[in-house]
Coordinates of C-alpha atoms in Angstrom, one line a residue:
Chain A
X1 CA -57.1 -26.0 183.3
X2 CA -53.7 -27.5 184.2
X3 CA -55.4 -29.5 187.4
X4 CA -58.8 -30.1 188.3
X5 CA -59.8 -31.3 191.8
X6 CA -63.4 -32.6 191.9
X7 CA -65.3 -33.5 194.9
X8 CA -62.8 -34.5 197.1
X9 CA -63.0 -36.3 200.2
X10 CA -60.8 -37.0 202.5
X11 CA -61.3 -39.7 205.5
X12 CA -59.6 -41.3 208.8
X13 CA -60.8 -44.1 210.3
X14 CA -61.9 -42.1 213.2
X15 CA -62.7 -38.9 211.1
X16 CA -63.6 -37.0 208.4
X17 CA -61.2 -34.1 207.1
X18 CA -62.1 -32.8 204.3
X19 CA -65.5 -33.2 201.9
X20 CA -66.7 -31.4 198.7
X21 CA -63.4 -29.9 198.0
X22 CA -63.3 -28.5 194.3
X23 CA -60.9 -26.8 192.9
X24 CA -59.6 -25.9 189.5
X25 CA -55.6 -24.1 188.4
X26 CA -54.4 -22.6 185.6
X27 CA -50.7 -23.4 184.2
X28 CA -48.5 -20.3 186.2
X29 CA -51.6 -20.0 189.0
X30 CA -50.2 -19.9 192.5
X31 CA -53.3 -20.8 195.0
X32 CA -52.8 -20.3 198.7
X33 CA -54.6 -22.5 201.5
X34 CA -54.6 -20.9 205.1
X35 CA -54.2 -23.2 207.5
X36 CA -54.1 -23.3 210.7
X37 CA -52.8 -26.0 213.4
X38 CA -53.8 -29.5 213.0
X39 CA -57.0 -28.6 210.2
X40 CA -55.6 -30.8 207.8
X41 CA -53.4 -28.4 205.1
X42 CA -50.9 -31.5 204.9
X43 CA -53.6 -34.3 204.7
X44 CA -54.9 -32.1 201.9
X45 CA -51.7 -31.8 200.0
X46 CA -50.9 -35.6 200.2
X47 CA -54.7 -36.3 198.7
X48 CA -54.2 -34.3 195.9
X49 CA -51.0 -36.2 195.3
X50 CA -52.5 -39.0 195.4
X51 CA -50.1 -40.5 198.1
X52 CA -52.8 -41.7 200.4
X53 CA -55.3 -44.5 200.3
X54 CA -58.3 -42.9 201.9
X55 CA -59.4 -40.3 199.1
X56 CA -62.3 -40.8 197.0
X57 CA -62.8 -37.7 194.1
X58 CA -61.0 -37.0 191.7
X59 CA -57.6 -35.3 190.9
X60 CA -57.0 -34.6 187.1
X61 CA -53.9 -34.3 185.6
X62 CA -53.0 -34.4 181.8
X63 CA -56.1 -36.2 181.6
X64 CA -55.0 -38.8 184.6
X65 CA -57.1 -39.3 187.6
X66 CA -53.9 -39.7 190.2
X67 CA -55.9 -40.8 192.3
X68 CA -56.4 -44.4 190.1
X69 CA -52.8 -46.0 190.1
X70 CA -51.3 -42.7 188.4
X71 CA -48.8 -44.0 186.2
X72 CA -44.9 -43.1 187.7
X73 CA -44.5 -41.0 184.8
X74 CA -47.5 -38.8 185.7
X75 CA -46.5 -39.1 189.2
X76 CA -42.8 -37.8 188.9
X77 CA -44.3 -34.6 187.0
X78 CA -46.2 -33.3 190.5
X79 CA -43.7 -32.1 192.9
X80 CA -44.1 -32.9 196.5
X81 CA -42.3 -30.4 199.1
X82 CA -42.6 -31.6 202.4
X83 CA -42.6 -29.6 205.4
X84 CA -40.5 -32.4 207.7
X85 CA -38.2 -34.7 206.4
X86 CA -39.0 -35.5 202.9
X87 CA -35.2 -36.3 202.1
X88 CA -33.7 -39.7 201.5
X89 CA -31.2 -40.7 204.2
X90 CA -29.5 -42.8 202.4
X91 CA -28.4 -39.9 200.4
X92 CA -26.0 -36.8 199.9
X93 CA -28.0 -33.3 199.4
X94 CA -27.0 -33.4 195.8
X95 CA -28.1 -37.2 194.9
X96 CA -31.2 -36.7 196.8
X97 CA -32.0 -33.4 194.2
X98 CA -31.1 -35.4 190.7
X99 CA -32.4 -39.0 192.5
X100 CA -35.8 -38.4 190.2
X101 CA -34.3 -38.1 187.2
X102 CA -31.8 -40.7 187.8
X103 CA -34.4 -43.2 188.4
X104 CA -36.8 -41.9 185.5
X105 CA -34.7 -40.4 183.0
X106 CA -32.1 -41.4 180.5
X107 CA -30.2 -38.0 181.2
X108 CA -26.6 -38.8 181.3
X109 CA -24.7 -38.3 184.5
X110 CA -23.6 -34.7 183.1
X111 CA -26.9 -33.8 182.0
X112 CA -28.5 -34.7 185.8
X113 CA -25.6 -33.2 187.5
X114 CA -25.9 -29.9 185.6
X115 CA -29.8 -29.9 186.0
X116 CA -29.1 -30.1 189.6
X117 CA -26.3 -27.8 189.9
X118 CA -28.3 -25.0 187.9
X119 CA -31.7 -25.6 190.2
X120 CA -29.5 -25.1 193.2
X121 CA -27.9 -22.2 192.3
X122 CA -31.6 -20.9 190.9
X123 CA -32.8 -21.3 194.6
X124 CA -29.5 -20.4 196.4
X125 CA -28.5 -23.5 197.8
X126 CA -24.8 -23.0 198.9
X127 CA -22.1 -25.8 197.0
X128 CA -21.0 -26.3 200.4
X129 CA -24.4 -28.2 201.1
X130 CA -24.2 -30.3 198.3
X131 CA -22.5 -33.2 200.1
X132 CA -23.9 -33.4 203.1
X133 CA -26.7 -36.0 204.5
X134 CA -30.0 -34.7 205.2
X135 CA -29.5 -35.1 209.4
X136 CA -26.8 -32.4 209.1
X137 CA -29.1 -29.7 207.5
X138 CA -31.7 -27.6 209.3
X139 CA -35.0 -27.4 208.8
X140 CA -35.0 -24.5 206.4
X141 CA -32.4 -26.1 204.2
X142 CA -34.2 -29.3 204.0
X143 CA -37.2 -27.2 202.7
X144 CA -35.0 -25.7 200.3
X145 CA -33.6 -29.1 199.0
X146 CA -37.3 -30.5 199.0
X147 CA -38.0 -27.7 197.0
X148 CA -34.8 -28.4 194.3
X149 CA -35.8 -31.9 194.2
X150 CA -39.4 -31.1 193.4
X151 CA -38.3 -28.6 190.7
X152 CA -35.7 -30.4 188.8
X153 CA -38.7 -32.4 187.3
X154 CA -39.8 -29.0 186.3
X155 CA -43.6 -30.3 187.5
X156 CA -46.6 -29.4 185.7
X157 CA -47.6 -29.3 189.6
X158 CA -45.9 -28.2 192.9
X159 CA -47.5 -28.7 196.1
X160 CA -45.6 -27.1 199.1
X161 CA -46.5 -27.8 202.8
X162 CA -45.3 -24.3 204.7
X163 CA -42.8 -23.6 202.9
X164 CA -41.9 -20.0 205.4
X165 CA -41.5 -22.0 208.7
X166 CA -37.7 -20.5 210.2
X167 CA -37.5 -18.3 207.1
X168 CA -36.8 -14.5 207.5
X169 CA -39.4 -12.1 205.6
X170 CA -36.9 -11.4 202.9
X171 CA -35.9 -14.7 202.3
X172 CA -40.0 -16.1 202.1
X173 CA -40.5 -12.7 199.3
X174 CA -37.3 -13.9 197.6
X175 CA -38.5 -17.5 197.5
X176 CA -41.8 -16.8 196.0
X177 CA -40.6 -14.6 193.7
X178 CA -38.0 -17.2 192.4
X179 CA -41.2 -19.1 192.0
X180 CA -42.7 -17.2 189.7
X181 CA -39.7 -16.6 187.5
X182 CA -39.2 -20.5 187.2
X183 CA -43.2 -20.4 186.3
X184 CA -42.0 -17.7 183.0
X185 CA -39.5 -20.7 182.2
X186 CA -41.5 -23.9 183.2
X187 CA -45.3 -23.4 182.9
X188 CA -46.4 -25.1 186.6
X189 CA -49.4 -24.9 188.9
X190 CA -48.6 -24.3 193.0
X191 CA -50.5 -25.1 195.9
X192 CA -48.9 -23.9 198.7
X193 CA -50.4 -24.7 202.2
X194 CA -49.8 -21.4 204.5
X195 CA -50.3 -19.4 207.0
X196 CA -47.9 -16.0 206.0
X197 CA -49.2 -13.2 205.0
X198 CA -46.2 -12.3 202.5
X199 CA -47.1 -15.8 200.7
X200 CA -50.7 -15.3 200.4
X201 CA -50.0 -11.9 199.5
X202 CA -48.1 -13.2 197.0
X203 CA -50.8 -15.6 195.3
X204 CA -53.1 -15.5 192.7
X205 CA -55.8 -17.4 194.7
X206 CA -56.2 -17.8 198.6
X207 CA -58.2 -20.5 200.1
X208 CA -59.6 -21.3 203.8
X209 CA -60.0 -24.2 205.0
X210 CA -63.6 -24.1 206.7
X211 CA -65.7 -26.5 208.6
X212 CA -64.2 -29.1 206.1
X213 CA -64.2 -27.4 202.5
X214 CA -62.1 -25.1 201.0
X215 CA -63.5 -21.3 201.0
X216 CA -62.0 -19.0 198.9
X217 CA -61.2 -15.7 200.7
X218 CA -60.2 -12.1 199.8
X219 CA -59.8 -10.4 202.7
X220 CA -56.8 -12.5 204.0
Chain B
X1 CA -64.2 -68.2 228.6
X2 CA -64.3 -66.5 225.2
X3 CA -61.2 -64.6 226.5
X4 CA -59.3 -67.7 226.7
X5 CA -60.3 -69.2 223.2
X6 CA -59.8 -65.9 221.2
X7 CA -55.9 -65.7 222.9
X8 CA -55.7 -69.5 221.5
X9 CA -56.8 -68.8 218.5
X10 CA -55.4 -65.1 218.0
X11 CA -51.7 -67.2 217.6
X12 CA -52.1 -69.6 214.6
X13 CA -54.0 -66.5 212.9
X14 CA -50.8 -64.2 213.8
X15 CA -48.7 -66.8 212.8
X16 CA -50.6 -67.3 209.8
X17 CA -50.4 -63.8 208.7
X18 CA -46.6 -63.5 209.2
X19 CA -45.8 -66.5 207.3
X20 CA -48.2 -64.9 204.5
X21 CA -46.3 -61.4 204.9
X22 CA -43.0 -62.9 204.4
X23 CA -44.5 -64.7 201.3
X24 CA -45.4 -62.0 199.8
X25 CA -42.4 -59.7 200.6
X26 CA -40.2 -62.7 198.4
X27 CA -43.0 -62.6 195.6
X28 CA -42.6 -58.6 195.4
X29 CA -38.9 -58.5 196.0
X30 CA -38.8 -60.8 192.7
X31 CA -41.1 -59.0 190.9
X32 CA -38.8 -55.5 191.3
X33 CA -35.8 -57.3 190.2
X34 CA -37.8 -56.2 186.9
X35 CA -36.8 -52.7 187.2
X36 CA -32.9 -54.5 187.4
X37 CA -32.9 -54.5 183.5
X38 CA -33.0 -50.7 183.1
X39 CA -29.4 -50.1 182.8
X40 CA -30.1 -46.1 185.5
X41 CA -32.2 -48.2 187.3
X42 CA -29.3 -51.1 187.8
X43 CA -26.3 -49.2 188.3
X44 CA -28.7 -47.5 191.8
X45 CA -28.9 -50.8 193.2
X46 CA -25.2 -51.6 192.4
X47 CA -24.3 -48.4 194.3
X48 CA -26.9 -50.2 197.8
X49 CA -25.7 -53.5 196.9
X50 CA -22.2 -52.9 197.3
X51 CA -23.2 -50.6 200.3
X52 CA -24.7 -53.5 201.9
X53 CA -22.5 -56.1 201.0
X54 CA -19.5 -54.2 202.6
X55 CA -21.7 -53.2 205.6
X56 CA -22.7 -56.5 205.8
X57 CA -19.6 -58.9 204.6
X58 CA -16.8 -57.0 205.0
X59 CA -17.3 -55.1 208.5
X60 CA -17.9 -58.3 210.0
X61 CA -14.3 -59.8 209.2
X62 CA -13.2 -58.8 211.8
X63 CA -15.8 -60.4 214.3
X64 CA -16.3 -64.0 212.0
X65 CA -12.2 -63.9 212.2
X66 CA -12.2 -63.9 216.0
X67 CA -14.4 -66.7 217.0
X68 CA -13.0 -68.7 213.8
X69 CA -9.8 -67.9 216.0
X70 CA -11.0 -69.0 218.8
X71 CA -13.2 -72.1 217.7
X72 CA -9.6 -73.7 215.8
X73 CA -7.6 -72.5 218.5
X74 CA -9.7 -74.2 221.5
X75 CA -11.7 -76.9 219.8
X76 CA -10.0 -78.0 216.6
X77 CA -6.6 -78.1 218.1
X78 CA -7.7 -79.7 221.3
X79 CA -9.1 -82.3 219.5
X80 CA -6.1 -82.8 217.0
X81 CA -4.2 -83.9 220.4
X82 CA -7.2 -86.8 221.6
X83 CA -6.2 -88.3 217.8
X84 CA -4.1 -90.6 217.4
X85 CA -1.5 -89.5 214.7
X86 CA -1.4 -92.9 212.4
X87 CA -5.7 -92.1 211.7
X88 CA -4.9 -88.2 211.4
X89 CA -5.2 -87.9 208.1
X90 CA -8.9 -89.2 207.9
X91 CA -10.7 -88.9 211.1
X92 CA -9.0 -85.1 212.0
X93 CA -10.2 -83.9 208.7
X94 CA -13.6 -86.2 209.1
X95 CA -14.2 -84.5 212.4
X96 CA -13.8 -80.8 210.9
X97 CA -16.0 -81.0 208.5
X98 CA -18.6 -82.3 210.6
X99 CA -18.1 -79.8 213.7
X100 CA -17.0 -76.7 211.5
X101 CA -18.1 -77.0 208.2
X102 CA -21.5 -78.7 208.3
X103 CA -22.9 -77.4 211.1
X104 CA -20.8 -74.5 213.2
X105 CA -19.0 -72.4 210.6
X106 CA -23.2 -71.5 209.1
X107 CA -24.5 -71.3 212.3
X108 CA -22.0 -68.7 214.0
X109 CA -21.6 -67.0 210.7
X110 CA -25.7 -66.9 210.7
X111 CA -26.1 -65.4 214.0
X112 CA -23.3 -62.7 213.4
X113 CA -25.4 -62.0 210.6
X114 CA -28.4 -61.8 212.9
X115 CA -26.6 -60.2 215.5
X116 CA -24.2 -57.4 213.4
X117 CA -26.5 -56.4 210.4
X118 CA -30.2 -58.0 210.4
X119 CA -30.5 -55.8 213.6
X120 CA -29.3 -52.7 212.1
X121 CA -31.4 -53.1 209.6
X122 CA -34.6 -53.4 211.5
X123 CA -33.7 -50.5 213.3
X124 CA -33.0 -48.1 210.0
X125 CA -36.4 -49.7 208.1
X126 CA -38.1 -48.7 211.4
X127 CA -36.4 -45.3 211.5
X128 CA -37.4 -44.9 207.8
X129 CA -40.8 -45.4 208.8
X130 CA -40.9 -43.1 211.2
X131 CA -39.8 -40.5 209.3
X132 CA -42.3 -41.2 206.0
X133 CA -39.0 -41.9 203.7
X134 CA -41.5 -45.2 202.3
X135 CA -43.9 -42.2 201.1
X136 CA -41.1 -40.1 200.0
X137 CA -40.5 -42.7 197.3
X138 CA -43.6 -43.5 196.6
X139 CA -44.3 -39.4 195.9
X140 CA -41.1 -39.9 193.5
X141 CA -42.5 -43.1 192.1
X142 CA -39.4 -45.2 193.1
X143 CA -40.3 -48.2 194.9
X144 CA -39.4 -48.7 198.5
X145 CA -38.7 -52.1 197.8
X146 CA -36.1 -51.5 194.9
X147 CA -34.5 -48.8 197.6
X148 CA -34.1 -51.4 200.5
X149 CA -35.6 -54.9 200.2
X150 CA -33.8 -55.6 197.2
X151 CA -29.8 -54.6 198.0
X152 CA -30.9 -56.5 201.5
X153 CA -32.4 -59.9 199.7
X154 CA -29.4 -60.5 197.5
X155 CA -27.0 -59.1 199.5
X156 CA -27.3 -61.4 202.5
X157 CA -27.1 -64.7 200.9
X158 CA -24.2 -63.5 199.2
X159 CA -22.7 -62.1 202.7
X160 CA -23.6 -65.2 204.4
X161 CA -21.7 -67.3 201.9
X162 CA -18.6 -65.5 201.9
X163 CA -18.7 -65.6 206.1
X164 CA -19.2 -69.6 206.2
X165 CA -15.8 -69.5 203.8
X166 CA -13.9 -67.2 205.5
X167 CA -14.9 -68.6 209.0
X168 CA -13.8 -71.7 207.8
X169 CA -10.7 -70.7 206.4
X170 CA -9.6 -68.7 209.1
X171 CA -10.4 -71.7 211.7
X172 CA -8.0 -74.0 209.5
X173 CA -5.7 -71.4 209.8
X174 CA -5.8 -70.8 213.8
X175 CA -6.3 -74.4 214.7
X176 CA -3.4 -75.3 212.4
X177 CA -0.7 -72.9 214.1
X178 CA -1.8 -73.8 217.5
X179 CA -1.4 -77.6 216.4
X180 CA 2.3 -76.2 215.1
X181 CA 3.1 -74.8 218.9
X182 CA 3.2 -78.5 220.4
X183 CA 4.5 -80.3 216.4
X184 CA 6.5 -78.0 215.2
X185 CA 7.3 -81.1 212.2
X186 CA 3.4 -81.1 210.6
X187 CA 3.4 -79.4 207.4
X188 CA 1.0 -77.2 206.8
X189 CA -0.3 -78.5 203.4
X190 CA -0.8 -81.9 205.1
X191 CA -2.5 -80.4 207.6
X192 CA -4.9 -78.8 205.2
X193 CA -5.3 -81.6 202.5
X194 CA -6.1 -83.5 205.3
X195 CA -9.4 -81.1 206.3
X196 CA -10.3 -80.6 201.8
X197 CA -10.1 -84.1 201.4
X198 CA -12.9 -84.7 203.7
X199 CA -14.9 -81.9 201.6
X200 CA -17.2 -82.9 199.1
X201 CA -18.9 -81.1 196.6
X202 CA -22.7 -82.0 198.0
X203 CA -21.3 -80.5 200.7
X204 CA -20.3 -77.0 199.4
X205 CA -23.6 -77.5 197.9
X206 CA -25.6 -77.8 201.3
X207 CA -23.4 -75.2 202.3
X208 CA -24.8 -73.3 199.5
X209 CA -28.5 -73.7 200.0
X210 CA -28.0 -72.9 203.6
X211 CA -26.0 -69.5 203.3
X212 CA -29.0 -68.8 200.3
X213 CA -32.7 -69.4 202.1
X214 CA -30.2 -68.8 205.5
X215 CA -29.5 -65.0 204.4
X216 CA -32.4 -64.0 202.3
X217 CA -35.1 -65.4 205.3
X218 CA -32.5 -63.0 207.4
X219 CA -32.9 -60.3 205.1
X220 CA -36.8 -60.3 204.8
X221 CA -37.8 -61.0 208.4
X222 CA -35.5 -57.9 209.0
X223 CA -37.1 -55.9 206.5
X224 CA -41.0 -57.5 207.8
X225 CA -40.5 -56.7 210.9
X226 CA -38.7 -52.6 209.9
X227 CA -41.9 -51.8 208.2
X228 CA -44.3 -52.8 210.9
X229 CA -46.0 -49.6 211.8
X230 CA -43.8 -47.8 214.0
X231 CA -44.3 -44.0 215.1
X232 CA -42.0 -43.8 218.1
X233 CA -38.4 -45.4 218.9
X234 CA -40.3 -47.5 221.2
X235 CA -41.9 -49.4 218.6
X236 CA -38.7 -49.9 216.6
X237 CA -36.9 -51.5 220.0
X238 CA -40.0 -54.3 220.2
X239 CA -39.8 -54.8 216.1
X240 CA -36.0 -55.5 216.6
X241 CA -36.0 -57.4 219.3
X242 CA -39.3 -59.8 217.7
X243 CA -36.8 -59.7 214.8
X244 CA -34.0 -60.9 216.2
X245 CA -35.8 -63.4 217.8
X246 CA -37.7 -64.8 214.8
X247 CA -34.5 -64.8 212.8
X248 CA -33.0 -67.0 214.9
X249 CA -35.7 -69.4 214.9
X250 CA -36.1 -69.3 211.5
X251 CA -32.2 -69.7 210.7
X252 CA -32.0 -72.6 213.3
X253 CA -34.4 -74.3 211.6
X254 CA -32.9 -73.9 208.2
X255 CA -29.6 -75.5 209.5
X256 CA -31.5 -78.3 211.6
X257 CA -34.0 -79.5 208.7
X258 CA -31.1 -79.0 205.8
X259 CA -28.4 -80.9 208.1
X260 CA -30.7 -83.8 208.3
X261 CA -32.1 -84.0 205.1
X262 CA -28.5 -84.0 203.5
X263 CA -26.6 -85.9 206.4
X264 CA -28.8 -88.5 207.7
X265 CA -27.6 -92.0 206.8

């Protein structure tokens, strides 16, 4: 198993979200989560990454709980795509992409600008993108670079927070399918929060997310 | 009753925790100068240091220059015509260093500091904030202080130093060609050997200190108060304007308690 998620819980202050979640992905396993408004599919996401502070469980990655002070090295393998935002102002399209392995890597410039170059074309980002700041893009573009940045890691784990939202049909079918050729190339797990039917149509594995816990459904 | 003694008491506790905060923003902007000695790692924070230095230094030429213009124009040159002419040489320069270079040049260049870039800071920490940028590092594994404490903490020192000079400079400058409009016969290098002579090197060295804990107390309270929780614009507008005001009380008293621990007789 390429990630194992045991007994998670996730807590507020003023409320419980999620308890008892268990779940277990193979390398090249896509797993959809249905979700609906506000039942946590983010929250979820972000616990498994280990970005928040009020998750007890455990979340095992090559053998690390990231949920214990994952070490940055571990951390910069799982790739977080964020449905808002998720891009550094400060920076052009194409810094934000190789800003990862700038700050982790001992690529040369012309290796991180290549990497980058090859993962935008891969996913179709237009050149003409490349320099602009994240306030100029719309909201389907800033997916798209979220998603670039999160692949030119080439994770052992990519979590994607609705990645369809604006999206025509043909381009969500295109996207996925990209997906699973860069999984031939770059063994990775995905969980992908949705609530399209041509993504979970797509997956391997679709969840629910019911009264708290993760169902796994086969009629959706 | 218990109303009244839990407001009393809810200050020094605030107080206390703010002083504690800025404390330990210092102690963790030191500790990611670590990452400075990975050469990737340094040549990032070159590219925001020099952004920040030229947002900070450089834009505000133009500003510093114009009250140093009018501060040697108005005050410096008045005062050249209440001296008499045979003392010149060492009460005019005396009296500069006093007025301009002890205590006015640091504490206008200070507040154009607070005024020009500390505020814009606050407001794009807060903005960060609001939308999760702090998390989007963290998910990368950068630290958010690397990003933007640490350009801000040495950058603002080093701004603030260069402002005192050039405010200086540029008030030698106005007051002396103002001066030259009424005597057209005083020679410029006079005029100016008359103001370094007066200079000594304890004080370039106050100078020093005060442009240092001056713009790196600028810098953090800017940041502190940026990365107070903030979810709507409205919060941002009350973190910049507690800010602002906290940096000026802090900076004041950085001049105050420096100027009379070094010039006291």
């Amino acid at each position: 198993m390429a990630v194992t998620v045991k007994d998670l819980r996730i807590e507020f202050p003023d409320k419980l979200v999620f308890e008892d979640v268990n779940l277990s992905l193979d390398d090249n396993e896509i797993v959809a989560i249905r979700t609906r408004v506000l039942d946590g599919g983010t929250s979820l996401l972000k616990g498994i990454a280990g970005f928040m502070n009020n998750v007890a469980g455990e979340v095992e990655y090559l053998g690390v709980n990231l949920l214990r002070n994952p070490p940055a090295h571990v951390l910069f393998k799982v790739g977080f795509v964020y449905e808002n935002h998720g891009l550094i102002s400060l920076y052009n399209v194409f810094q934000n992409i190789g800003l990862p392995l700038q700050f982790h890597t001992n690529f040369s410039i012309e290796e991180i600008n290549e990497r980058v170059d090859g993962v935008c074309r891969f996913l179709g980002i237009d050149e003409a993108l490349y320099f602009l700041r994240p306030h100029r893009l719309n909201d389907v573009q800033t997916r798209m670079v979220n998603l670039a940045r999160a692949l030119v890691v080439e994770p052992g784990l990519l979590l994607i927070d609705e990645l369809e939202g604006g999206m025509s049909d043909e381009m969500i079918r295109d996207t996925m399918n990209r997906l699973r050729e860069r999984q031939q190339e770059s063994p990775m797990a995905i969980v992908i929060t949705t609530s399209n039917p041509i993504v979970m149509s797509t997956a391997d594995r679709v969840f629910a997310i019911e009264d708290r816990k993760l169902v796994q459904r086969t009629d959706l | 009753m218990m109303r009244l003694i839990e407001s009393v008491g809810r200050f020094p506790r605030e107080f206390l925790a703010y002083i504690l905060d800025i404390i330990g923003l210092i102690s963790i902007a030191l500790e990611a100068t670590r990452d400075l000695l990975e050469p990737k790692r340094r040549q990032i924070f070159l590219n925001l240091f020099v952004r920040q230095l030229y947002n900070t230094g450089v834009r505000a030429l133009y500003i510093n220059g114009m009250i140093a213009i009018f501060i040697g124009a108005l005050l410096m040159s008045r005062l050249f015509d209440y001296i008499p002419h045979q003392v010149l040489s060492q009460q005019y320069g005396y009296l500069f260093v006093v007025i301009i270079f002890r205590e006015l040049g640091p504490l206008i260049s200070g507040i154009i500091l607070i005024a020009r870039s500390a505020t814009a800071i606050t407001s794009e920490i807060g903005f960060l904030r609001m939308t999760r940028e702090f998390q989007v590092l963290h998910g990368l594994g950068i630290s958010p202080v690397f990003m933007f404490l640490l350009p801000v903490f040495f950058s603002f020192p080093i701004s603030l130093f260069l402002m005192f000079i050039y405010f200086d400079f540029v008030c030698i400058l106005s007051a002396y060609v103002f001066i030259w409009l009424s005597d057209p016969g005083l020679s410029f290098y006079t005029f100016l050997f008359s103001i370094l002579n007066q200079i000594s090197w304890n004080e370039i060295a106050i100078n020093a200190v005060k442009a240092l804990l001056g713009g790196m107390m600028i810098g953090i309270i800017s940041i502190h108060f940026g990365a107070r929780d903030s979810d709507s614009f409205d919060d941002v507008s009350q973190s910049i304007s507690d800010s602002t005001t906290s940096q000026l009380m802090a900076f004041f008293l950085i001049n105050i308690v420096l100027s009379l621990l070094a010039y006291t007789q």
